[in-house]
mmCIF file of C-alpha atoms in Angstrom:
data_model
loop_
_atom_site.group_PDB
_atom_site.id
_atom_site.type_symbol
_atom_site.label_atom_id
_atom_site.label_comp_id
_atom_site.label_asym_id
_atom_site.label_seq_id
_atom_site.Cartn_x
_atom_site.Cartn_y
_atom_site.Cartn_z
ATOM 1 C CA UNK A 282 -3.917 -15.934 9.008
ATOM 2 C CA UNK A 283 -2.960 -19.383 8.027
ATOM 3 C CA UNK A 284 0.257 -18.977 6.001
ATOM 4 C CA UNK A 285 3.088 -21.133 6.960
ATOM 5 C CA UNK A 286 4.032 -23.823 4.580
ATOM 6 C CA UNK A 287 2.081 -22.203 1.637
ATOM 7 C CA UNK A 288 3.447 -21.116 -1.809
ATOM 8 C CA UNK A 289 5.712 -18.125 -1.749
ATOM 9 C CA UNK A 290 6.057 -15.731 -4.639
ATOM 10 C CA UNK A 291 8.999 -15.757 -6.825
ATOM 11 C CA UNK A 292 8.690 -12.020 -7.573
ATOM 12 C CA UNK A 293 10.561 -10.976 -4.408
ATOM 13 C CA UNK A 294 13.783 -9.099 -4.691
ATOM 14 C CA UNK A 295 15.737 -8.939 -1.491
ATOM 15 C CA UNK A 296 17.781 -5.797 -1.188
ATOM 16 C CA UNK A 297 18.173 -5.706 2.654
ATOM 17 C CA UNK A 298 21.489 -4.671 3.653
ATOM 18 C CA UNK A 299 22.028 -2.280 0.783
ATOM 19 C CA UNK A 300 21.608 1.329 0.517
ATOM 20 C CA UNK A 301 20.025 3.321 -2.232
ATOM 21 C CA UNK A 302 20.485 6.654 -0.977
ATOM 22 C CA UNK A 303 18.247 9.054 0.943
ATOM 23 C CA UNK A 304 15.103 11.075 0.379
ATOM 24 C CA UNK A 305 15.623 14.755 0.188
ATOM 25 C CA UNK A 306 12.844 16.269 2.187
ATOM 26 C CA UNK A 307 13.329 19.984 1.617
ATOM 27 C CA UNK A 308 11.236 22.829 0.242
ATOM 28 C CA UNK A 309 8.023 23.929 1.796
ATOM 29 C CA UNK A 310 7.139 21.149 4.347
ATOM 30 C CA UNK A 311 7.341 23.624 7.355
ATOM 31 C CA UNK A 312 6.853 22.624 10.894
ATOM 32 C CA UNK A 313 4.360 19.656 10.197
ATOM 33 C CA UNK A 314 6.759 18.285 7.687
ATOM 34 C CA UNK A 315 7.039 14.792 9.129
ATOM 35 C CA UNK A 316 3.363 14.224 9.567
ATOM 36 C CA UNK A 317 2.763 15.573 5.987
ATOM 37 C CA UNK A 318 5.352 13.036 4.565
ATOM 38 C CA UNK A 319 3.672 10.135 6.669
ATOM 39 C CA UNK A 320 0.056 11.071 5.392
ATOM 40 C CA UNK A 321 1.446 11.578 1.862
ATOM 41 C CA UNK A 322 3.272 8.305 1.692
ATOM 42 C CA UNK A 323 1.968 5.721 4.164
ATOM 43 C CA UNK A 324 0.354 2.831 2.247
ATOM 44 C CA UNK A 325 0.077 4.554 -1.012
ATOM 45 C CA UNK A 326 1.152 5.543 -4.368
ATOM 46 C CA UNK A 327 -0.584 8.603 -5.350
ATOM 47 C CA UNK A 328 1.766 11.103 -6.824
ATOM 48 C CA UNK A 329 4.640 9.624 -4.712
ATOM 49 C CA UNK A 330 6.930 9.521 -7.887
ATOM 50 C CA UNK A 331 6.892 13.320 -7.899
ATOM 51 C CA UNK A 332 8.380 13.327 -4.354
ATOM 52 C CA UNK A 333 10.936 10.550 -5.127
ATOM 53 C CA UNK A 334 11.958 12.174 -8.314
ATOM 54 C CA UNK A 335 13.004 15.163 -6.394
ATOM 55 C CA UNK A 336 15.838 13.251 -4.745
ATOM 56 C CA UNK A 337 19.506 13.060 -5.705
ATOM 57 C CA UNK A 338 21.122 9.694 -6.874
ATOM 58 C CA UNK A 339 23.854 8.172 -4.627
ATOM 59 C CA UNK A 340 25.915 4.921 -5.138
ATOM 60 C CA UNK A 341 24.548 1.792 -3.634
ATOM 61 C CA UNK A 342 26.472 0.575 -0.677
ATOM 62 C CA UNK A 343 26.554 -2.356 1.511
ATOM 63 C CA UNK A 344 25.450 -2.119 5.130
ATOM 64 C CA UNK A 345 26.177 -4.298 8.143
ATOM 65 C CA UNK A 346 22.974 -6.056 8.257
ATOM 66 C CA UNK A 347 22.101 -9.451 9.611
ATOM 67 C CA UNK A 348 18.396 -10.442 9.492
ATOM 68 C CA UNK A 349 16.971 -11.601 12.713
ATOM 69 C CA UNK A 350 14.730 -14.663 12.842
ATOM 70 C CA UNK A 351 11.649 -12.516 13.055
ATOM 71 C CA UNK A 352 12.941 -10.564 9.810
ATOM 72 C CA UNK A 353 13.178 -13.830 8.134
ATOM 73 C CA UNK A 354 9.652 -14.949 9.116
ATOM 74 C CA UNK A 355 8.257 -11.655 8.058
ATOM 75 C CA UNK A 356 10.113 -11.921 4.717
ATOM 76 C CA UNK A 357 8.333 -15.428 4.200
ATOM 77 C CA UNK A 358 5.058 -14.061 5.306
ATOM 78 C CA UNK A 359 4.996 -11.073 2.907
ATOM 79 C CA UNK A 360 6.091 -13.524 0.004
ATOM 80 C CA UNK A 361 3.138 -15.670 0.744
ATOM 81 C CA UNK A 362 0.794 -12.675 0.816
ATOM 82 C CA UNK A 363 2.173 -11.595 -2.583
ATOM 83 C CA UNK A 364 1.709 -15.088 -3.928
ATOM 84 C CA UNK A 365 -1.855 -14.868 -2.714
ATOM 85 C CA UNK A 366 -2.458 -11.447 -4.421
ATOM 86 C CA UNK A 367 -1.087 -13.004 -7.660
ATOM 87 C CA UNK A 368 -3.703 -15.692 -7.520
ATOM 88 C CA UNK A 369 -6.488 -13.488 -6.761
ATOM 89 C CA UNK A 370 -5.784 -10.783 -9.262
ATOM 90 C CA UNK A 371 -4.945 -13.327 -12.136
ATOM 91 C CA UNK A 372 -8.433 -14.812 -11.647
ATOM 92 C CA UNK A 373 -10.227 -11.490 -11.309
ATOM 93 C CA UNK A 374 -8.430 -10.068 -14.466
ATOM 94 C CA UNK A 375 -9.275 -13.151 -16.205
ATOM 95 C CA UNK A 376 -13.043 -12.850 -15.300
ATOM 96 C CA UNK A 377 -12.974 -9.508 -16.916
ATOM 97 C CA UNK A 378 -11.166 -10.567 -20.095
ATOM 98 C CA UNK A 379 -7.825 -9.082 -18.954
ATOM 99 C CA UNK A 380 -4.298 -10.434 -18.313
ATOM 100 C CA UNK A 381 -2.642 -9.758 -14.951
ATOM 101 C CA UNK A 382 1.008 -8.863 -14.850
ATOM 102 C CA UNK A 383 2.736 -9.571 -11.687
ATOM 103 C CA UNK A 384 4.603 -6.921 -9.860
ATOM 104 C CA UNK A 385 7.905 -7.295 -7.992
ATOM 105 C CA UNK A 386 8.146 -6.843 -4.354
ATOM 106 C CA UNK A 387 11.336 -5.348 -3.030
ATOM 107 C CA UNK A 388 12.476 -5.766 0.561
ATOM 108 C CA UNK A 389 14.897 -3.153 1.746
ATOM 109 C CA UNK A 390 16.396 -1.654 4.864
ATOM 110 C CA UNK A 391 16.860 1.971 5.614
ATOM 111 C CA UNK A 392 16.986 3.284 1.787
ATOM 112 C CA UNK A 393 16.521 2.070 -1.679
ATOM 113 C CA UNK A 394 16.892 3.207 -5.318
ATOM 114 C CA UNK A 395 13.656 2.782 -7.305
ATOM 115 C CA UNK A 396 12.514 3.573 -10.744
ATOM 116 C CA UNK A 397 10.859 6.603 -9.252
ATOM 117 C CA UNK A 398 13.866 7.879 -7.329
ATOM 118 C CA UNK A 399 15.719 7.267 -4.063
ATOM 119 C CA UNK A 400 13.605 6.648 -0.852
ATOM 120 C CA UNK A 401 14.144 5.871 2.781
ATOM 121 C CA UNK A 402 12.145 3.873 5.390
ATOM 122 C CA UNK A 403 10.462 7.041 6.578
ATOM 123 C CA UNK A 404 8.476 7.074 3.406
ATOM 124 C CA UNK A 405 6.695 3.884 4.468
ATOM 125 C CA UNK A 406 5.584 1.036 2.045
ATOM 126 C CA UNK A 407 4.900 2.298 -1.354
ATOM 127 C CA UNK A 408 4.433 1.385 -5.156
ATOM 128 C CA UNK A 409 6.451 2.795 -7.947
ATOM 129 C CA UNK A 410 4.716 2.725 -11.301
ATOM 130 C CA UNK A 411 8.071 3.526 -13.058
ATOM 131 C CA UNK A 412 9.376 -0.044 -12.553
ATOM 132 C CA UNK A 413 6.135 -1.681 -11.427
ATOM 133 C CA UNK A 414 7.607 -2.691 -8.082
ATOM 134 C CA UNK A 415 6.368 -2.581 -4.438
ATOM 135 C CA UNK A 416 8.911 -1.503 -1.739
ATOM 136 C CA UNK A 417 8.797 -2.440 1.901
ATOM 137 C CA UNK A 418 11.119 -2.153 4.887
ATOM 138 C CA UNK A 419 9.933 -4.878 7.128
ATOM 139 C CA UNK A 420 10.512 -2.736 10.109
ATOM 140 C CA UNK A 421 7.111 -1.116 9.153
ATOM 141 C CA UNK A 422 5.539 -4.087 10.919
ATOM 142 C CA UNK A 423 6.816 -2.996 14.176
ATOM 143 C CA UNK A 424 5.582 0.622 13.430
ATOM 144 C CA UNK A 425 2.162 -0.647 12.749
ATOM 145 C CA UNK A 426 2.150 -2.418 16.057
ATOM 146 C CA UNK A 427 3.879 0.129 18.209
ATOM 147 C CA UNK A 428 3.245 3.393 16.739
ATOM 148 C CA UNK A 429 -0.131 2.886 15.051
ATOM 149 C CA UNK A 430 -1.371 0.262 17.665
ATOM 150 C CA UNK A 431 -2.446 -1.925 14.776
ATOM 151 C CA UNK A 432 -0.751 -5.299 15.491
ATOM 152 C CA UNK A 433 -1.251 -8.628 13.642
ATOM 153 C CA UNK A 434 -0.011 -10.284 10.568
ATOM 154 C CA UNK A 435 -3.175 -9.560 8.590
ATOM 155 C CA UNK A 436 -2.470 -5.833 9.348
ATOM 156 C CA UNK A 437 0.724 -6.290 7.356
ATOM 157 C CA UNK A 438 -1.151 -8.226 4.796
ATOM 158 C CA UNK A 439 -3.379 -5.393 4.135
ATOM 159 C CA UNK A 440 -0.271 -3.004 3.760
ATOM 160 C CA UNK A 441 0.974 -5.381 0.852
ATOM 161 C CA UNK A 442 -2.430 -5.856 -0.723
ATOM 162 C CA UNK A 443 -3.094 -2.067 -0.618
ATOM 163 C CA UNK A 444 0.177 -1.562 -2.463
ATOM 164 C CA UNK A 445 -0.724 -4.353 -4.939
ATOM 165 C CA UNK A 446 -3.925 -2.343 -5.498
ATOM 166 C CA UNK A 447 -1.969 0.578 -6.856
ATOM 167 C CA UNK A 448 -0.352 -1.867 -9.272
ATOM 168 C CA UNK A 449 -3.837 -2.789 -10.260
ATOM 169 C CA UNK A 450 -4.723 0.779 -10.971
ATOM 170 C CA UNK A 451 -1.562 1.085 -13.081
ATOM 171 C CA UNK A 452 -2.480 -1.951 -15.099
ATOM 172 C CA UNK A 453 -6.049 -0.682 -15.575
ATOM 173 C CA UNK A 454 -4.815 2.846 -16.542
ATOM 174 C CA UNK A 455 -6.580 4.451 -13.639
ATOM 175 C CA UNK A 456 -3.271 6.011 -11.938
ATOM 176 C CA UNK A 457 -2.140 7.272 -15.326
ATOM 177 C CA UNK A 458 -5.333 9.016 -16.027
ATOM 178 C CA UNK A 459 -5.569 10.593 -12.480
ATOM 179 C CA UNK A 460 -1.879 11.787 -12.600
ATOM 180 C CA UNK A 461 -2.824 13.613 -15.890
ATOM 181 C CA UNK A 462 -5.899 15.071 -14.296
ATOM 182 C CA UNK A 463 -3.934 16.169 -11.319
ATOM 183 C CA UNK A 464 -1.678 18.383 -13.324
ATOM 184 C CA UNK A 465 -4.554 20.263 -14.660
ATOM 185 C CA UNK A 466 -6.244 21.213 -11.522
ATOM 186 C CA UNK A 467 -5.650 23.155 -8.234
ATOM 187 C CA UNK A 468 -3.766 21.639 -5.352
ATOM 188 C CA UNK A 469 -7.113 21.043 -3.458
ATOM 189 C CA UNK A 470 -8.594 19.283 -6.282
ATOM 190 C CA UNK A 471 -5.526 17.209 -6.933
ATOM 191 C CA UNK A 472 -5.582 16.154 -3.401
ATOM 192 C CA UNK A 473 -9.180 15.069 -3.751
ATOM 193 C CA UNK A 474 -8.371 12.866 -6.725
ATOM 194 C CA UNK A 475 -5.477 11.393 -4.603
ATOM 195 C CA UNK A 476 -8.077 10.536 -1.910
ATOM 196 C CA UNK A 477 -10.288 8.642 -4.372
ATOM 197 C CA UNK A 478 -7.135 6.741 -5.763
ATOM 198 C CA UNK A 479 -6.137 5.686 -2.354
ATOM 199 C CA UNK A 480 -9.613 4.666 -1.160
ATOM 200 C CA UNK A 481 -9.905 2.503 -4.393
ATOM 201 C CA UNK A 482 -6.560 0.722 -3.344
ATOM 202 C CA UNK A 483 -8.239 0.140 0.011
ATOM 203 C CA UNK A 484 -11.215 -1.400 -1.848
ATOM 204 C CA UNK A 485 -8.774 -3.596 -3.750
ATOM 205 C CA UNK A 486 -7.015 -4.553 -0.634
ATOM 206 C CA UNK A 487 -10.566 -5.655 0.507
ATOM 207 C CA UNK A 488 -11.076 -7.716 -2.716
ATOM 208 C CA UNK A 489 -7.818 -9.547 -1.745
ATOM 209 C CA UNK A 490 -9.222 -10.504 1.641
ATOM 210 C CA UNK A 491 -12.595 -11.464 0.036
ATOM 211 C CA UNK A 492 -10.782 -14.018 -2.058
ATOM 212 C CA UNK A 493 -8.685 -15.305 0.815
ATOM 213 C CA UNK A 494 -11.387 -16.020 3.429
ATOM 214 C CA UNK A 495 -10.435 -19.631 3.671
ATOM 215 C CA UNK A 496 -7.139 -18.601 5.281
ATOM 216 C CA UNK A 497 -8.547 -16.139 7.764
ATOM 217 C CA UNK A 498 -9.814 -16.432 11.147
ATOM 218 C CA UNK A 499 -12.505 -14.108 12.714
ATOM 219 C CA UNK A 500 -9.935 -11.665 14.123
ATOM 220 C CA UNK A 501 -7.686 -11.269 10.867
ATOM 221 C CA UNK A 502 -10.037 -8.891 8.973
ATOM 222 C CA UNK A 503 -10.516 -6.722 12.200
ATOM 223 C CA UNK A 504 -6.722 -6.362 12.134
ATOM 224 C CA UNK A 505 -6.757 -4.847 8.669
ATOM 225 C CA UNK A 506 -9.751 -2.577 9.679
ATOM 226 C CA UNK A 507 -7.792 -1.366 12.744
ATOM 227 C CA UNK A 508 -4.912 -0.447 10.592
ATOM 228 C CA UNK A 509 -6.916 1.277 8.045
ATOM 229 C CA UNK A 510 -8.453 3.414 10.827
ATOM 230 C CA UNK A 511 -4.966 4.176 12.390
ATOM 231 C CA UNK A 512 -3.727 5.603 9.097
ATOM 232 C CA UNK A 513 -6.729 7.750 8.167
ATOM 233 C CA UNK A 514 -5.617 11.519 7.164
ATOM 234 C CA UNK A 515 -7.690 12.970 10.055
ATOM 235 C CA UNK A 516 -6.477 10.744 12.685
ATOM 236 C CA UNK A 517 -2.926 11.293 11.644
ATOM 237 C CA UNK A 518 -3.268 15.177 11.474
ATOM 238 C CA UNK A 519 -5.064 15.340 14.855
ATOM 239 C CA UNK A 520 -2.231 13.168 16.415
ATOM 240 C CA UNK A 521 0.312 15.437 15.066
ATOM 241 C CA UNK A 522 -1.138 18.956 15.403
ATOM 242 C CA UNK A 523 -4.335 18.695 17.194
ATOM 243 C CA UNK A 524 -6.698 19.423 14.291
ATOM 244 C CA UNK A 525 -7.417 18.208 10.794
ATOM 245 C CA UNK A 526 -7.229 20.113 7.431
ATOM 246 C CA UNK A 527 -9.572 18.418 5.041
ATOM 247 C CA UNK A 528 -8.539 20.174 1.919
ATOM 248 C CA UNK A 529 -5.017 18.574 2.440
ATOM 249 C CA UNK A 530 -6.015 15.131 2.816
ATOM 250 C CA UNK A 531 -4.446 12.675 0.312
ATOM 251 C CA UNK A 532 -5.516 9.209 1.442
ATOM 252 C CA UNK A 533 -8.904 9.755 3.101
ATOM 253 C CA UNK A 534 -10.380 9.683 6.474
ATOM 254 C CA UNK A 535 -10.235 6.749 8.873
ATOM 255 C CA UNK A 536 -13.999 6.083 8.323
ATOM 256 C CA UNK A 537 -13.488 6.317 4.479
ATOM 257 C CA UNK A 538 -10.623 3.997 4.557
ATOM 258 C CA UNK A 539 -12.594 1.364 6.486
ATOM 259 C CA UNK A 540 -15.628 1.770 4.457
ATOM 260 C CA UNK A 541 -13.920 1.002 1.197
ATOM 261 C CA UNK A 542 -11.895 -1.761 2.661
ATOM 262 C CA UNK A 543 -15.052 -3.358 4.002
ATOM 263 C CA UNK A 544 -16.687 -2.725 0.655
ATOM 264 C CA UNK A 545 -14.113 -4.724 -1.197
ATOM 265 C CA UNK A 546 -14.266 -7.456 1.335
ATOM 266 C CA UNK A 547 -17.968 -7.568 0.784
ATOM 267 C CA UNK A 548 -17.987 -7.604 -3.008
ATOM 268 C CA UNK A 549 -14.666 -8.992 -4.119
ATOM 269 C CA UNK A 550 -14.787 -7.632 -7.724
ATOM 270 C CA UNK A 551 -13.865 -4.654 -9.902
ATOM 271 C CA UNK A 552 -17.180 -3.225 -10.559
ATOM 272 C CA UNK A 553 -18.018 -2.049 -7.064
ATOM 273 C CA UNK A 554 -14.754 -0.045 -6.488
ATOM 274 C CA UNK A 555 -15.332 2.986 -8.494
ATOM 275 C CA UNK A 556 -14.504 5.657 -6.023
ATOM 276 C CA UNK A 557 -14.340 8.319 -8.635
ATOM 277 C CA UNK A 558 -18.122 8.121 -9.566
ATOM 278 C CA UNK A 559 -19.148 7.625 -5.844
ATOM 279 C CA UNK A 560 -21.492 10.425 -4.625
ATOM 280 C CA UNK A 561 -20.443 9.574 -0.906
ATOM 281 C CA UNK A 562 -17.004 8.547 -0.172
#
C-alpha cells in the first residue's frame, strides 16, 4: 500500500506508555476462556461494551515505554489509514444525504481506560461506542503476522477499517438497534445478530478498500482477505479445541468474513451491505 508522505489524521490520541487498568476475565469462561475472548473481541465491537463494563477502574500510571522505529512507522501508517477512512466515509455519507462524524483512534500499550470500561491488549483492536473511539495496541501487527500468519500493511489497514466500520454502524443507528434486539432474545440468537453485525463491518472495510484502489497494488487486498480468513470463528475454534461450535459464533466463519469483505470491495456503497436481510451469509 502506498502510504508514506500522505495525509495523516489529526484524530489520533497517543496513550502509549500509560496504563488504564486490566480487564477482569472471570465468570464462566471455563477451559476455553482465552479463545472465547479472542473470538469475541478480535476485530470487532459487537457487545464488547458488556465485557468491558464488567471491569473495575484503576488509576492511570506511567510505564517505562520507549517506542521503536517500527512502532513509530506503524503509528504513522495507521494514522494515514484513518485519514483515508475519513475521506471515504465523508464522501459515502454525503452521497446518501448524511454527515460523517469522524472517530478518534487511540494508540495504547498493554492496557487502556475507555468509555466502555478498562481493557488490555489481549482484547485486540476494538471500537467503543461509549466514546466513539477506536483502540489499538500496535503490537497486534506482530500478532497478525506471527500468530495468524497474516502479514502485510494492508492486513493492518483492514483491522483499522473494520473498527471504523463499527463506527459507521453506530452513526447509522445499526449497532444500537442490534444491541436492543440482543437483550430480547436467546444467547444463540444474540450471537447470530452479532455475526451479522461483524460481517457488515467487514463489508464496510471492503468499501474502504474499494475507494482506495489507486493506492493498492495487486497483493494488498489479498493480505486483507488472508487476515479475514485467519480470524473466522470456525478457524479459531478449531485451532483452539479441535472443533467448532456454530451456535457460539459471534463474528462469522472464515468464508463469510472473506465473502463480505470482497462484496464491499466490489460495490463500495452502503446499499449492498445489508447482512441482516441477506438470505445467505
